[in-house]
Coordinates of C-alpha atoms and ligand atoms in Angstrom, one line a residue:
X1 CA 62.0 -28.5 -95.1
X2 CA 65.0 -28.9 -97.0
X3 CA 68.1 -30.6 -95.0
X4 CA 71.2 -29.0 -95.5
X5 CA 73.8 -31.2 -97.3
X6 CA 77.6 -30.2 -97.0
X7 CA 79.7 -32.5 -99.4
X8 CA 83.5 -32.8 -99.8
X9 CA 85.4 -32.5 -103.3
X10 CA 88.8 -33.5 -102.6
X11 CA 89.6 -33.6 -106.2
X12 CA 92.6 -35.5 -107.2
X13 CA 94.4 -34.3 -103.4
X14 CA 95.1 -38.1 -101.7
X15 CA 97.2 -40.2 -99.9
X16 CA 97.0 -43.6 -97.7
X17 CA 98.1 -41.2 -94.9
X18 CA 96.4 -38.5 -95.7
X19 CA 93.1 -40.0 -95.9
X20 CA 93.8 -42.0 -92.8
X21 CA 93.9 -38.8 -91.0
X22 CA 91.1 -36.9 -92.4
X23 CA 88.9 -39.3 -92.1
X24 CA 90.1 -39.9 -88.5
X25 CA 90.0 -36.0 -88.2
X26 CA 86.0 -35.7 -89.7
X27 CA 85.1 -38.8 -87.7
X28 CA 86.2 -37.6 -84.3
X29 CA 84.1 -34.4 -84.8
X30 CA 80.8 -35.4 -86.3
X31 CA 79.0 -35.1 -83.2
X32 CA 76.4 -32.3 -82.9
X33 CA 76.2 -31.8 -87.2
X34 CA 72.9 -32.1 -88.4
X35 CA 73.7 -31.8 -91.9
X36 CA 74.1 -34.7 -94.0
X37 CA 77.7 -34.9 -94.7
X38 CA 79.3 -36.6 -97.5
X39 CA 83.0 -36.8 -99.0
X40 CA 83.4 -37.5 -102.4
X41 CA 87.4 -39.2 -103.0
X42 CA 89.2 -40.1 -105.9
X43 CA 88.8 -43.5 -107.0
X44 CA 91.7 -45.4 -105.7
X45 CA 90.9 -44.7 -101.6
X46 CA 87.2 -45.4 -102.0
X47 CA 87.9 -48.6 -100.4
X48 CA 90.0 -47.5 -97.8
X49 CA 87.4 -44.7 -97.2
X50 CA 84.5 -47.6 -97.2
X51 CA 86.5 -49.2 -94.0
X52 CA 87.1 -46.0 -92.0
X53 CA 83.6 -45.0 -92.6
X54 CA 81.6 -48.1 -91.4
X55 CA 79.5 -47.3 -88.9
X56 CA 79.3 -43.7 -89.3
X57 CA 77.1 -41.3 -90.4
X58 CA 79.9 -40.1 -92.9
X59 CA 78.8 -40.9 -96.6
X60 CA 80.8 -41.5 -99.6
X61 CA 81.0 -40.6 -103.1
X62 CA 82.7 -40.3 -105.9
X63 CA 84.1 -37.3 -108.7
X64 CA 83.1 -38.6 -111.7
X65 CA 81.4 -41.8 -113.6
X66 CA 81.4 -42.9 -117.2
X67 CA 78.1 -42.8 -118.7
X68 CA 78.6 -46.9 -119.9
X69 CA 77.3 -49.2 -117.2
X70 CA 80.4 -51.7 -118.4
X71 CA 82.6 -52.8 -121.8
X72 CA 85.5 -51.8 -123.8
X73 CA 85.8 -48.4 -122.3
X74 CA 89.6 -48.8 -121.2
X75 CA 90.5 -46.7 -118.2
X76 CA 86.9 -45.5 -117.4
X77 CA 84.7 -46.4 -114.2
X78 CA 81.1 -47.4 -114.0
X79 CA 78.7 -46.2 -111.5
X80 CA 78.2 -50.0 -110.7
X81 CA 82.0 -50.0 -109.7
X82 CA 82.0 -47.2 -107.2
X83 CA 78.7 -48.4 -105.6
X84 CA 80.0 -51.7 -105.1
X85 CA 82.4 -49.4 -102.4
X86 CA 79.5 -48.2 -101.2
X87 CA 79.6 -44.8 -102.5
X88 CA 75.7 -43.3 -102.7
X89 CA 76.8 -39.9 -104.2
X90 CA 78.6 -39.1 -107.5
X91 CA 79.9 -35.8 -108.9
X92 CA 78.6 -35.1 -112.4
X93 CA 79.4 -32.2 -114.7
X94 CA 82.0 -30.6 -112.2
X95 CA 83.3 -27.3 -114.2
X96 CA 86.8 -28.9 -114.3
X97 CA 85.2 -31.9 -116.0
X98 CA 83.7 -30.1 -118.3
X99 CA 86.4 -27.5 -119.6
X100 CA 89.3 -29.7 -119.1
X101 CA 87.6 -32.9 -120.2
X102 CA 85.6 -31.6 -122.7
X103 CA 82.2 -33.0 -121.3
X104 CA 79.2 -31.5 -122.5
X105 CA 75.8 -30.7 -121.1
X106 CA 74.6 -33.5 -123.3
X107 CA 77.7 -35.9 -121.7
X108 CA 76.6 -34.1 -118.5
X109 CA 73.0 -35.8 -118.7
X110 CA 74.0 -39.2 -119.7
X111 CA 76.3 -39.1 -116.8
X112 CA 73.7 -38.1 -114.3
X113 CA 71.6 -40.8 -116.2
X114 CA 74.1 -43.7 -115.5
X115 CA 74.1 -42.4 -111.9
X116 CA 70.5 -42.6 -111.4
X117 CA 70.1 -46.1 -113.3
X118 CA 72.7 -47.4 -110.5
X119 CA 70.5 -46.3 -107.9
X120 CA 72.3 -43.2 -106.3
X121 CA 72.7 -39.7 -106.6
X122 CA 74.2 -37.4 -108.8
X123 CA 75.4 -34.4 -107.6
X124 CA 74.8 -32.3 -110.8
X125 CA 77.0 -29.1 -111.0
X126 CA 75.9 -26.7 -113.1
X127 CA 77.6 -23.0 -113.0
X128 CA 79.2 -19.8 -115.3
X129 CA 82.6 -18.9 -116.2
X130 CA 83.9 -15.1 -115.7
X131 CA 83.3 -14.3 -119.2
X132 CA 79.8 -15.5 -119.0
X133 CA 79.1 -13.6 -116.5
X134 CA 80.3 -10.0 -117.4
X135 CA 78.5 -10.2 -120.5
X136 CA 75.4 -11.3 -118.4
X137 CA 75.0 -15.1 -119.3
X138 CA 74.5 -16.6 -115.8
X139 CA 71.2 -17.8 -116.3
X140 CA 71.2 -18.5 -119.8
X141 CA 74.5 -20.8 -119.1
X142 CA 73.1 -22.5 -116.2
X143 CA 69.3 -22.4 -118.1
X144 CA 71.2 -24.6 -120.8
X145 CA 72.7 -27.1 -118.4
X146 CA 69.9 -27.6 -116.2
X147 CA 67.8 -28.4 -119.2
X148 CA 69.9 -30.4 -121.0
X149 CA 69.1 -33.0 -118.0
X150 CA 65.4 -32.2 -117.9
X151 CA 64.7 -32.8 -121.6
X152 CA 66.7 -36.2 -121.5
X153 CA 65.6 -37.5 -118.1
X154 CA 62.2 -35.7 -117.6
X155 CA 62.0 -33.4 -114.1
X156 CA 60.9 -36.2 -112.1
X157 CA 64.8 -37.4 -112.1
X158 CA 65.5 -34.6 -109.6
X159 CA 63.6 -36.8 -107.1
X160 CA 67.1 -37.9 -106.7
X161 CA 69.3 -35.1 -107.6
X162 CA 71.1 -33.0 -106.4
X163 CA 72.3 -29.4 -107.7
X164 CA 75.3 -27.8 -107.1
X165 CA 75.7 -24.2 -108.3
X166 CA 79.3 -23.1 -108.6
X167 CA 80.2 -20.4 -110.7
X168 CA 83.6 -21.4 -111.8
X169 CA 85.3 -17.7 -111.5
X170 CA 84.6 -18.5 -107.6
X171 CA 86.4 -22.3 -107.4
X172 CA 89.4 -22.4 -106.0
X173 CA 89.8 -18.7 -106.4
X174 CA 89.0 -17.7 -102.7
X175 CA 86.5 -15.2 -104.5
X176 CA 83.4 -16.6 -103.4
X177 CA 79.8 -15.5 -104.4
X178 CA 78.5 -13.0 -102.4
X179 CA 75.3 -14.5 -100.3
X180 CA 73.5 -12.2 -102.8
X181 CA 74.7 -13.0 -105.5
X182 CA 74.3 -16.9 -104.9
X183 CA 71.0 -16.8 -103.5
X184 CA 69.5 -15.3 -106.6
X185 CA 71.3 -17.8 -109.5
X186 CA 69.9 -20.3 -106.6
X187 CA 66.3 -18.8 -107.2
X188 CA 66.7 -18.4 -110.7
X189 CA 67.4 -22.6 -110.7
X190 CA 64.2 -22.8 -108.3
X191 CA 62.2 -21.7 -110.4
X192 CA 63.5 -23.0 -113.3
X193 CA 62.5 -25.9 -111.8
X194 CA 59.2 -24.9 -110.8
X195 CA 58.3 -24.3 -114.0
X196 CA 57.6 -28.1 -114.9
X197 CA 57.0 -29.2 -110.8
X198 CA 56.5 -26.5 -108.0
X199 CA 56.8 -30.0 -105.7
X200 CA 60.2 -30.9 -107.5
X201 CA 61.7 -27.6 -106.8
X202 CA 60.6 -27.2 -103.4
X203 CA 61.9 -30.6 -102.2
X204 CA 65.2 -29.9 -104.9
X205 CA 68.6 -29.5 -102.7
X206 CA 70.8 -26.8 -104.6
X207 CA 74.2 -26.5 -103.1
X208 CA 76.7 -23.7 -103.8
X209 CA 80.2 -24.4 -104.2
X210 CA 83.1 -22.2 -104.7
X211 CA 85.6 -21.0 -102.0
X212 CA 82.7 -21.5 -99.7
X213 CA 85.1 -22.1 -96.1
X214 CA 84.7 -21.8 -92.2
X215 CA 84.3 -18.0 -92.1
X216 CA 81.5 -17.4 -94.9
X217 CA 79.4 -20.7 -94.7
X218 CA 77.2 -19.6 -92.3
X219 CA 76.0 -16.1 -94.1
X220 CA 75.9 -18.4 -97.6
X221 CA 74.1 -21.4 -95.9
X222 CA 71.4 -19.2 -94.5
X223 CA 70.0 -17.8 -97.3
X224 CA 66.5 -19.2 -98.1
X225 CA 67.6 -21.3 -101.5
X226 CA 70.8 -22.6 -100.4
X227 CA 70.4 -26.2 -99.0
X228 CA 74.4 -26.5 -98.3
X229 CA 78.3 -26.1 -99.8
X230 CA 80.0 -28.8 -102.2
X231 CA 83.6 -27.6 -101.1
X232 CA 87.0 -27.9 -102.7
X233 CA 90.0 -26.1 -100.6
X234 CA 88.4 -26.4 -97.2
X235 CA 87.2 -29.8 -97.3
X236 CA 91.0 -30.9 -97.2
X237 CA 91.4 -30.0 -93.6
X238 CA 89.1 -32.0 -90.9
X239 CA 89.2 -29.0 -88.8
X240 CA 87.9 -26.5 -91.3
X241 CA 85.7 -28.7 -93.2
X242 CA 83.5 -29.9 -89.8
X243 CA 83.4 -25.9 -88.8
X244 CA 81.3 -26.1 -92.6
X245 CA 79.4 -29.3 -91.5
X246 CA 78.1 -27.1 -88.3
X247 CA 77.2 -24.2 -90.7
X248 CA 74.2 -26.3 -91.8
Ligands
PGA311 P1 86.7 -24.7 -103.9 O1 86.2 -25.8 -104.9 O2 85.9 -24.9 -102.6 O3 88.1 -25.1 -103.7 O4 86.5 -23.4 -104.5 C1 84.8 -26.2 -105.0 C2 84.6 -27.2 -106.1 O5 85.3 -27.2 -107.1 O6 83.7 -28.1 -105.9

């Protein structure tokens, strides 16, 4: 049995204050979730997210790692750095990352690789743009990225991975997946999986992320395959967020 895993994105969306009170907002409603709940910050408040944290059963992570454990990489953050702020959890191969910042599957892997040498867990997002999907690419697209960390890490690395599908034409564009429509790309990664462990891809949690909020998380969460939401938007707001956290 799979747990369900519902994880925060608040992408680069942070202040002092603001943190102070969602946290304080998440916190005070925590009881009666049984999913595992994690919020993954941008680098500057993972301290201040460490403190308000302690404790709890809230976990912490982080959006995005440089593939270098340390060196001459001016600007950049090791996966070392953010676990000494006890983050567990790291984003890897977010859509954003990858068509703003250029990151390739290949990037994607070494990312996920630097995550797992540091002892925690990638969240690896793997998911099809609009055009990809009218002309029928879903699988091939998220076939290519799902491999790419396969072939360089081997499938027993998704011991400690988890996958978040999130088609990009559904982030932040309040046009989420239809339970359908997830469920099967969520299959189709399943079995993907399956084809080099059955075990692997049984015990694999694959998340779906994309304006997943309050009023569909239940319907998407229930579906057989999906293990749980990696969400943007609605993990801004305690209220909304924890009504996803009870989905699960
Ligand atoms: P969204 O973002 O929930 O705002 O669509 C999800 C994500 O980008 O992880």
């Amino acid at each position: 049995m799979r747990k369900t895993i519902i994880a925060g994105n608040w992408k680069m969306n942070a202040s002092k204050d603001s943190v102070k009170s969602l946290i304080g907002g998440i916190l005070s409603g925590m009881e009666g979730v049984n999913a595992e709940v994690l919020v993954c910050v941008p680098f500057p408040y993972l301290s201040q997210v460490e403190l308000l944290i302690e404790g709890s059963n809230l976990k912490l992570g982080a959006q995005n790692i440089n593939i270098n454990a340390s060196g001459a990489f001016t600007g950049e953050i090791s996966a070392d750095m953010i676990k000494d702020f006890g983050a567990k959890h790291v984003i890897v191969g977010h859509s954003e990352r990858r068509s703003l910042y250029g990151e390739t599957s290949s990037v994607v892997a070494k990312k996920t690789k630097a995550a797992l040498d540091a002892g925690m867990t990638p969240l690896l997002c793997v998911g099809e743009s609009l055009e990809h999907k009218k002309s029928g690419k879903t699988e091939t697209v998220v076939e290519e990225q799902i491999n790419a960390v396969i072939e360089l890490l081997g499938i027993d690395s998704f011991h400690n991975i988890i996958v978040a599908y999130e088609p990009v034409w559904a982030i932040g564009t309040g046009m989420t997946a239809t339970p359908e429509q997830a469920q099967a790309v969520h299959l189709f990664i399943r079995n993907l999986l399956g084809e080099s462990s059955e075990n692997i891809a049984q015990k694999t949690p694959i998340l779906y992320g994309g304006s997943m909020n309050a009023g569909n998380a239940v319907e998407l969460i229930s579906c057989p395959d999906i293990d749980g939401g990696l969400i943007g938007g609605a993990a801004l707001k305690a209220e909304d967020f924890l009504q996803i956290c009870k989905a699960g």
